[in-house]
């Protein structure tokens, strides 16, 4: 389905890059549990295993993975910008 959505953009010469912001399960659990803005979220906890399954089976093959486990948001943004700019 994502291919169909991106076809219109590529028809107009707009390149598409897919990024996955990844973190290991322990880090994700900790971030959800200690989220100062949203607080703990059973909704987000419920998606940890489906994400892990997708990461193992197909998702990480379909995108450029930025592992955010040990980096700051600014560092993740810099990695994405560098990739988009071809650096």
N, CA, C and O atoms as a printed pandas DataFrame, in Angstrom:
     atom_number atom_name residue_name chain_id  residue_number  x_coord  y_coord  z_coord
0              1         N          UNK        A               1    0.809   -1.193    0.000
1              2        CA          UNK        A               1    0.000    0.000    0.000
2              3         C          UNK        A               1    0.856    1.262    0.000
3              4         O          UNK        A               1    0.509    2.231   -0.676
4              5         N          UNK        A               2    1.967    1.278    0.741
5              6        CA          UNK        A               2    2.815    2.467    0.747
6              7         C          UNK        A               2    3.376    2.732   -0.646
7              8         O          UNK        A               2    3.611    3.882   -1.016
8              9         N          UNK        A               3    3.589    1.666   -1.416
9             10        CA          UNK        A               3    4.074    1.844   -2.778
10            11         C          UNK        A               3    3.076    2.645   -3.596
11            12         O          UNK        A               3    3.475    3.522   -4.362
12            13         N          UNK        A               4    1.794    2.364   -3.450
13            14        CA          UNK        A               4    0.768    3.093   -4.197
14            15         C          UNK        A               4    0.789    4.560   -3.807
15            16         O          UNK        A               4    0.687    5.425   -4.677
16            17         N          UNK        A               5    0.919    4.862   -2.521
17            18        CA          UNK        A               5    0.941    6.249   -2.069
18            19         C          UNK        A               5    2.169    6.982   -2.585
19            20         O          UNK        A               5    2.082    8.163   -2.921
20            21         N          UNK        A               6    3.309    6.307   -2.656
21            22        CA          UNK        A               6    4.522    6.989   -3.089
22            23         C          UNK        A               6    4.604    7.105   -4.606
23            24         O          UNK        A               6    5.376    7.919   -5.113
24            25         N          UNK        A               7    3.830    6.314   -5.343
25            26        CA          UNK        A               7    3.875    6.388   -6.805
26            27         C          UNK        A               7    3.581    7.793   -7.315
27            28         O          UNK        A               7    4.245    8.272   -8.234
28            29         N          UNK        A               8    2.594    8.452   -6.727
29            30        CA          UNK        A               8    2.253    9.806   -7.161
30            31         C          UNK        A               8    3.394   10.779   -6.955
31            32         O          UNK        A               8    3.618   11.663   -7.782
32            33         N          UNK        A               9    4.109   10.624   -5.870
33            34        CA          UNK        A               9    5.248   11.498   -5.611
34            35         C          UNK        A               9    6.381   11.217   -6.582
35            36         O          UNK        A               9    6.982   12.149   -7.116
36            37         N          UNK        A              10    6.680    9.948   -6.817
37            38        CA          UNK        A              10    7.778    9.619   -7.735
38            39         C          UNK        A              10    7.426   10.018   -9.168
39            40         O          UNK        A              10    8.314   10.359   -9.949
40            41         N          UNK        A              11    6.151    9.980   -9.517
41            42        CA          UNK        A              11    5.731   10.460  -10.842
42            43         C          UNK        A              11    6.132   11.905  -11.069
43            44         O          UNK        A              11    6.387   12.318  -12.200
44            45         N          UNK        A              12    6.187   12.663   -9.997
45            46        CA          UNK        A              12    6.532   14.082  -10.072
46            47         C          UNK        A              12    7.987   14.336   -9.714
47            48         O          UNK        A              12    8.378   15.479   -9.478
48            49         N          UNK        A              13    8.794   13.274   -9.673
49            50        CA          UNK        A              13   10.216   13.423   -9.426
50            51         C          UNK        A              13   10.577   13.732   -7.987
51            52         O          UNK        A              13   11.664   14.239   -7.712
52            53         N          UNK        A              14    9.667   13.430   -7.061
53            54        CA          UNK        A              14    9.936   13.674   -5.646
54            55         C          UNK        A              14   10.454   12.379   -5.028
55            56         O          UNK        A              14    9.711   11.404   -4.921
56            57         N          UNK        A              15   11.725   12.362   -4.622
57            58        CA          UNK        A              15   12.284   11.127   -4.061
58            59         C          UNK        A              15   11.709   10.832   -2.674
59            60         O          UNK        A              15   11.394   11.739   -1.905
60            61         N          UNK        A              16   11.586    9.557   -2.384
61            62        CA          UNK        A              16   11.058    9.101   -1.110
62            63         C          UNK        A              16   12.158    8.347   -0.370
63            64         O          UNK        A              16   12.809    7.473   -0.943
64            65         N          UNK        A              17   12.365    8.680    0.889
65            66        CA          UNK        A              17   13.261    7.915    1.752
66            67         C          UNK        A              17   12.476    7.541    2.988
67            68         O          UNK        A              17   11.821    8.388    3.596
68            69         N          UNK        A              18   12.537    6.287    3.357
69            70        CA          UNK        A              18   11.807    5.779    4.512
70            71         C          UNK        A              18   12.804    5.522    5.629
71            72         O          UNK        A              18   13.775    4.786    5.451
72            73         N          UNK        A              19   12.559    6.132    6.780
73            74        CA          UNK        A              19   13.415    5.951    7.948
74            75         C          UNK        A              19   12.606    5.302    9.058
75            76         O          UNK        A              19   11.419    5.582    9.225
76            77         N          UNK        A              20   13.261    4.435    9.811
77            78        CA          UNK        A              20   12.695    3.864   11.029
78            79         C          UNK        A              20   13.561    4.328   12.179
79            80         O          UNK        A              20   14.771    4.098   12.190
80            81         N          UNK        A              21   12.939    4.985   13.150
81            82        CA          UNK        A              21   13.647    5.357   14.372
82            83         C          UNK        A              21   13.503    4.196   15.332
83            84         O          UNK        A              21   12.433    3.968   15.898
84            85         N          UNK        A              22   14.584    3.469   15.509
85            86        CA          UNK        A              22   14.574    2.224   16.278
86            87         C          UNK        A              22   15.221    2.434   17.650
87            88         O          UNK        A              22   16.119    3.260   17.814
88            89         N          UNK        A              23   14.742    1.670   18.619
89            90        CA          UNK        A              23   15.412    1.533   19.919
90            91         C          UNK        A              23   15.120    0.121   20.404
91            92         O          UNK        A              23   14.091   -0.462   20.063
92            93         N          UNK        A              24   16.031   -0.424   21.202
93            94        CA          UNK        A              24   15.792   -1.774   21.699
94            95         C          UNK        A              24   14.578   -1.775   22.632
95            96         O          UNK        A              24   14.145   -0.725   23.108
96            97         N          UNK        A              25   14.042   -2.962   22.881
97            98        CA          UNK        A              25   12.805   -3.096   23.660
98            99         C          UNK        A              25   12.930   -2.511   25.060
99           100         O          UNK        A              25   12.003   -1.850   25.529
100          101         N          UNK        A              26   14.040   -2.733   25.734
101          102        CA          UNK        A              26   14.210   -2.197   27.090
102          103         C          UNK        A              26   14.181   -0.675   27.078
103          104         O          UNK        A              26   13.578   -0.054   27.953
104          105         N          UNK        A              27   14.826   -0.083   26.095
105          106        CA          UNK        A              27   14.848    1.377   25.980
106          107         C          UNK        A              27   13.455    1.907   25.673
107          108         O          UNK        A              27   13.024    2.902   26.255
108          109         N          UNK        A              28   12.748    1.243   24.759
109          110        CA          UNK        A              28   11.385    1.678   24.442
110          111         C          UNK        A              28   10.494    1.612   25.677
111          112         O          UNK        A              28    9.752    2.553   25.960
112          113         N          UNK        A              29   10.565    0.508   26.409
113          114        CA          UNK        A              29    9.751    0.378   27.632
114          115         C          UNK        A              29   10.066    1.499   28.622
115          116         O          UNK        A              29    9.161    2.096   29.206
116          117         N          UNK        A              30   11.346    1.774   28.801
117          118        CA          UNK        A              30   11.754    2.827   29.721
118          119         C          UNK        A              30   11.252    4.188   29.253
119          120         O          UNK        A              30   10.763    4.980   30.059
120          121         N          UNK        A              31   11.369    4.464   27.967
121          122        CA          UNK        A              31   10.920    5.756   27.443
122          123         C          UNK        A              31    9.415    5.924   27.601
123          124         O          UNK        A              31    8.944    7.005   27.955
124          125         N          UNK        A              32    8.661    4.865   27.343
125          126        CA          UNK        A              32    7.203    4.939   27.516
126          127         C          UNK        A              32    6.854    5.125   28.992
127          128         O          UNK        A              32    6.041    5.980   29.342
128          129         N          UNK        A              33    7.466    4.329   29.841
129          130        CA          UNK        A              33    7.165    4.385   31.275
130          131         C          UNK        A              33    7.485    5.754   31.875
131          132         O          UNK        A              33    6.768    6.231   32.754
132          133         N          UNK        A              34    8.551    6.380   31.405
133          134        CA          UNK        A              34    9.018    7.632   31.999
134          135         C          UNK        A              34    8.770    8.860   31.137
135          136         O          UNK        A              34    9.424    9.887   31.314
136          137         N          UNK        A              35    7.833    8.759   30.208
137          138        CA          UNK        A              35    7.503    9.886   29.334
138          139         C          UNK        A              35    6.931   11.029   30.166
139          140         O          UNK        A              35    5.853   10.902   30.745
140          141         N          UNK        A              36    7.650   12.135   30.224
141          142        CA          UNK        A              36    7.230   13.278   31.046
142          143         C          UNK        A              36    6.066   14.049   30.429
143          144         O          UNK        A              36    5.349   14.753   31.141
144          145         N          UNK        A              37    5.869   13.928   29.125
145          146        CA          UNK        A              37    4.781   14.648   28.461
146          147         C          UNK        A              37    3.481   13.853   28.444
147          148         O          UNK        A              37    2.423   14.384   28.783
148          149         N          UNK        A              38    3.555   12.593   28.054
149          150        CA          UNK        A              38    2.342   11.777   27.920
150          151         C          UNK        A              38    2.121   10.821   29.077
151          152         O          UNK        A              38    1.008   10.335   29.278
152          153         N          UNK        A              39    3.165   10.549   29.837
153          154        CA          UNK        A              39    3.051    9.569   30.905
154          155         C          UNK        A              39    3.043    8.161   30.332
155          156         O          UNK        A              39    3.053    7.980   29.115
156          157         N          UNK        A              40    3.024    7.153   31.223
157          158        CA          UNK        A              40    2.969    5.766   30.750
158          159         C          UNK        A              40    1.715    5.550   29.911
159          160         O          UNK        A              40    0.672    6.151   30.168
160          161         N          UNK        A              41    1.829    4.697   28.917
161          162        CA          UNK        A              41    0.720    4.509   27.992
162          163         C          UNK        A              41    0.511    3.030   27.685
163          164         O          UNK        A              41    1.358    2.403   27.048
164          165         N          UNK        A              42   -0.600    2.473   28.128
165          166        CA          UNK        A              42   -0.895    1.072   27.792
166          167         C          UNK        A              42   -1.056    0.909   26.287
167          168         O          UNK        A              42   -0.729   -0.142   25.737
168          169         N          UNK        A              43   -1.556    1.939   25.622
169          170        CA          UNK        A              43   -1.689    1.903   24.161
170          171         C          UNK        A              43   -0.321    1.693   23.520
171          172         O          UNK        A              43   -0.167    0.829   22.657
172          173         N          UNK        A              44    0.667    2.473   23.931
173          174        CA          UNK        A              44    2.011    2.356   23.338
174          175         C          UNK        A              44    2.687    1.055   23.755
175          176         O          UNK        A              44    3.372    0.430   22.946
176          177         N          UNK        A              45    2.501    0.637   25.017
177          178        CA          UNK        A              45    3.061   -0.651   25.445
178          179         C          UNK        A              45    2.520   -1.791   24.593
179          180         O          UNK        A              45    3.249   -2.738   24.298
180          181         N          UNK        A              46    1.259   -1.716   24.194
181          182        CA          UNK        A              46    0.625   -2.779   23.406
182          183         C          UNK        A              46    1.281   -2.952   22.036
183          184         O          UNK        A              46    1.159   -4.016   21.429
184          185         N          UNK        A              47    1.965   -1.937   21.547
185          186        CA          UNK        A              47    2.571   -2.011   20.215
186          187         C          UNK        A              47    4.045   -2.401   20.237
187          188         O          UNK        A              47    4.676   -2.468   19.183
188          189         N          UNK        A              48    4.601   -2.657   21.412
189          190        CA          UNK        A              48    6.010   -3.040   21.471
190          191         C          UNK        A              48    6.285   -4.362   20.761
191          192         O          UNK        A              48    7.209   -4.447   19.953
192          193         N          UNK        A              49    5.506   -5.377   21.048
193          194        CA          UNK        A              49    5.747   -6.678   20.408
194          195         C          UNK        A              49    5.424   -6.648   18.909
195          196         O          UNK        A              49    6.206   -7.185   18.125
196          197         N          UNK        A              50    4.306   -6.045   18.475
197          198        CA          UNK        A              50    4.094   -5.955   17.016
198          199         C          UNK        A              50    5.226   -5.225   16.297
199          200         O          UNK        A              50    5.608   -5.605   15.191
200          201         N          UNK        A              51    5.765   -4.168   16.930
201          202        CA          UNK        A              51    6.906   -3.482   16.315
202          203         C          UNK        A              51    8.113   -4.415   16.245
203          204         O          UNK        A              51    8.774   -4.497   15.210
204          205         N          UNK        A              52    8.400   -5.115   17.334
205          206        CA          UNK        A              52    9.551   -6.029   17.356
206          207         C          UNK        A              52    9.410   -7.092   16.272
207          208         O          UNK        A              52   10.383   -7.427   15.596
208          209         N          UNK        A              53    8.211   -7.617   16.110
209          210        CA          UNK        A              53    7.962   -8.624   15.065
210          211         C          UNK        A              53    8.184   -8.029   13.674
211          212         O          UNK        A              53    8.829   -8.650   12.830
212          213         N          UNK        A              54    7.661   -6.847   13.437
213          214        CA          UNK        A              54    7.855   -6.193   12.136
214          215         C          UNK        A              54    9.331   -5.914   11.891
215          216         O          UNK        A              54    9.822   -6.098   10.778
216          217         N          UNK        A              55   10.038   -5.471   12.923
217          218        CA          UNK        A              55   11.472   -5.192   12.783
218          219         C          UNK        A              55   12.238   -6.455   12.408
219          220         O          UNK        A              55   13.147   -6.416   11.579
220          221         N          UNK        A              56   11.864   -7.577   13.024
221          222        CA          UNK        A              56   12.550   -8.858   12.751
222          223         C          UNK        A              56   12.229   -9.397   11.368
223          224         O          UNK        A              56   13.077  -10.027   10.737
224          225         N          UNK        A              57   11.019   -9.158   10.892
225          226        CA          UNK        A              57   10.573   -9.858    9.689
226          227         C          UNK        A              57   10.606   -9.041    8.404
227          228         O          UNK        A              57   10.854   -9.609    7.341
228          229         N          UNK        A              58   10.367   -7.730    8.455
229          230        CA          UNK        A              58   10.340   -6.993    7.193
230          231         C          UNK        A              58   10.689   -5.508    7.311
231          232         O          UNK        A              58   11.312   -4.958    6.403
232          233         N          UNK        A              59   10.313   -4.860    8.385
233          234        CA          UNK        A              59   10.399   -3.401    8.460
234          235         C          UNK        A              59   11.810   -2.877    8.276
235          236         O          UNK        A              59   12.018   -1.911    7.542
236          237         N          UNK        A              60   12.782   -3.494    8.927
237          238        CA          UNK        A              60   14.147   -2.985    8.834
238          239         C          UNK        A              60   14.775   -3.234    7.468
239          240         O          UNK        A              60   15.787   -2.620    7.130
240          241         N          UNK        A              61   14.186   -4.125    6.686
241          242        CA          UNK        A              61   14.653   -4.343    5.316
242          243         C          UNK        A              61   14.092   -3.304    4.357
243          244         O          UNK        A              61   14.622   -3.114    3.262
244          245         N          UNK        A              62   13.016   -2.627    4.766
245          246        CA          UNK        A              62   12.310   -1.694    3.887
246          247         C          UNK        A              62   12.693   -0.237    4.110
247          248         O          UNK        A              62   12.192    0.644    3.411
248          249         N          UNK        A              63   13.574    0.033    5.072
249          250        CA          UNK        A              63   13.864    1.415    5.429
250          251         C          UNK        A              63   15.302    1.557    5.893
251          252         O          UNK        A              63   15.999    0.572    6.140
252          253         N          UNK        A              64   15.723    2.793    6.003
253          254        CA          UNK        A              64   17.007    3.072    6.630
254          255         C          UNK        A              64   16.741    3.170    8.127
255          256         O          UNK        A              64   15.927    3.981    8.568
256          257         N          UNK        A              65   17.417    2.355    8.892
257          258        CA          UNK        A              65   17.186    2.277   10.334
258          259         C          UNK        A              65   18.148    3.217   11.059
259          260         O          UNK        A              65   19.364    3.152   10.877
260          261         N          UNK        A              66   17.577    4.083   11.879
261          262        CA          UNK        A              66   18.361    4.950   12.746
262          263         C          UNK        A              66   18.172    4.414   14.159
263          264         O          UNK        A              66   17.090    4.533   14.735
264          265         N          UNK        A              67   19.221    3.826   14.713
265          266        CA          UNK        A              67   19.124    3.256   16.055
266          267         C          UNK        A              67   19.280    4.382   17.067
267          268         O          UNK        A              67   20.357    4.958   17.215
268          269         N          UNK        A              68   18.190    4.685   17.758
269          270        CA          UNK        A              68   18.170    5.798   18.708
270          271         C          UNK        A              68   18.425    5.351   20.148
271          272         O          UNK        A              68   18.300    6.145   21.080
272          273         N          UNK        A              69   18.780    4.081   20.325
273          274        CA          UNK        A              69   18.944    3.538   21.670
274          275         C          UNK        A              69   19.913    4.370   22.504
275          276         O          UNK        A              69   19.650    4.636   23.677
276          277         N          UNK        A              70   21.024    4.779   21.912
277          278        CA          UNK        A              70   22.068    5.465   22.685
278          279         C          UNK        A              70   22.410    6.844   22.127
279          280         O          UNK        A              70   23.504    7.355   22.368
280          281         N          UNK        A              71   21.487    7.449   21.384
281          282        CA          UNK        A              71   21.765    8.788   20.856
282          283         C          UNK        A              71   20.621    9.735   21.227
283          284         O          UNK        A              71   19.528    9.302   21.594
284          285         N          UNK        A              72   20.896   11.026   21.122
285          286        CA          UNK        A              72   19.900   12.049   21.438
286          287         C          UNK        A              72   19.002   12.283   20.220
287          288         O          UNK        A              72   19.349   11.891   19.106
288          289         N          UNK        A              73   17.857   12.918   20.432
289          290        CA          UNK        A              73   17.018   13.286   19.285
290          291         C          UNK        A              73   17.768   14.153   18.276
291          292         O          UNK        A              73   17.593   13.983   17.069
292          293         N          UNK        A              74   18.600   15.076   18.752
293          294        CA          UNK        A              74   19.380   15.914   17.828
294          295         C          UNK        A              74   20.326   15.079   16.976
295          296         O          UNK        A              74   20.487   15.340   15.784
296          297         N          UNK        A              75   20.947   14.078   17.584
297          298        CA          UNK        A              75   21.848   13.209   16.828
298          299         C          UNK        A              75   21.077   12.386   15.798
299          300         O          UNK        A              75   21.562   12.186   14.684
300          301         N          UNK        A              76   19.901   11.913   16.148
301          302        CA          UNK        A              76   19.069   11.162   15.196
302          303         C          UNK        A              76   18.673   12.058   14.029
303          304         O          UNK        A              76   18.733   11.646   12.870
304          305         N          UNK        A              77   18.271   13.279   14.339
305          306        CA          UNK        A              77   17.891   14.224   13.275
306          307         C          UNK        A              77   19.070   14.513   12.358
307          308         O          UNK        A              77   18.897   14.639   11.146
308          309         N          UNK        A              78   20.258   14.619   12.923
309          310        CA          UNK        A              78   21.456   14.875   12.121
310          311         C          UNK        A              78   21.736   13.699   11.192
311          312         O          UNK        A              78   22.092   13.903   10.032
312          313         N          UNK        A              79   21.581   12.473   11.686
313          314        CA          UNK        A              79   21.792   11.289   10.838
314          315         C          UNK        A              79   20.807   11.284    9.670
315          316         O          UNK        A              79   21.181   10.968    8.541
316          317         N          UNK        A              80   19.566   11.630    9.939
317          318        CA          UNK        A              80   18.568   11.674    8.873
318          319         C          UNK        A              80   18.918   12.767    7.874
319          320         O          UNK        A              80   18.900   12.536    6.665
320          321         N          UNK        A              81   19.233   13.943    8.367
321          322        CA          UNK        A              81   19.589   15.059    7.472
322          323         C          UNK        A              81   20.808   14.693    6.625
323          324         O          UNK        A              81   20.827   14.950    5.421
324          325         N          UNK        A              82   21.809   14.101    7.240
325          326        CA          UNK        A              82   23.005   13.696    6.496
326          327         C          UNK        A              82   22.660   12.692    5.399
327          328         O          UNK        A              82   23.188   12.769    4.290
328          329         N          UNK        A              83   21.777   11.757    5.711
329          330        CA          UNK        A              83   21.381   10.755    4.718
330          331         C          UNK        A              83   20.623   11.405    3.558
331          332         O          UNK        A              83   20.892   11.119    2.391
332          333         N          UNK        A              84   19.693   12.265    3.888
333          334        CA          UNK        A              84   18.892   12.940    2.846
334          335         C          UNK        A              84   19.781   13.800    1.970
335          336         O          UNK        A              84   19.583   13.873    0.757
336          337         N          UNK        A              85   20.761   14.452    2.579
337          338        CA          UNK        A              85   21.661   15.325    1.835
338          339         C          UNK        A              85   22.824   14.592    1.191
339          340         O          UNK        A              85   23.654   15.205    0.519
340          341         N          UNK        A              86   22.889   13.262    1.396
341          342        CA          UNK        A              86   23.933   12.459    0.770
342          343         C          UNK        A              86   25.298   12.632    1.396
343          344         O          UNK        A              86   26.315   12.477    0.720
344          345         N          UNK        A              87   25.334   12.951    2.676
345          346        CA          UNK        A              87   26.633   13.121    3.357
346          347         C          UNK        A              87   27.039   11.874    4.065
347          348         O          UNK        A              87   28.100   11.836    4.688
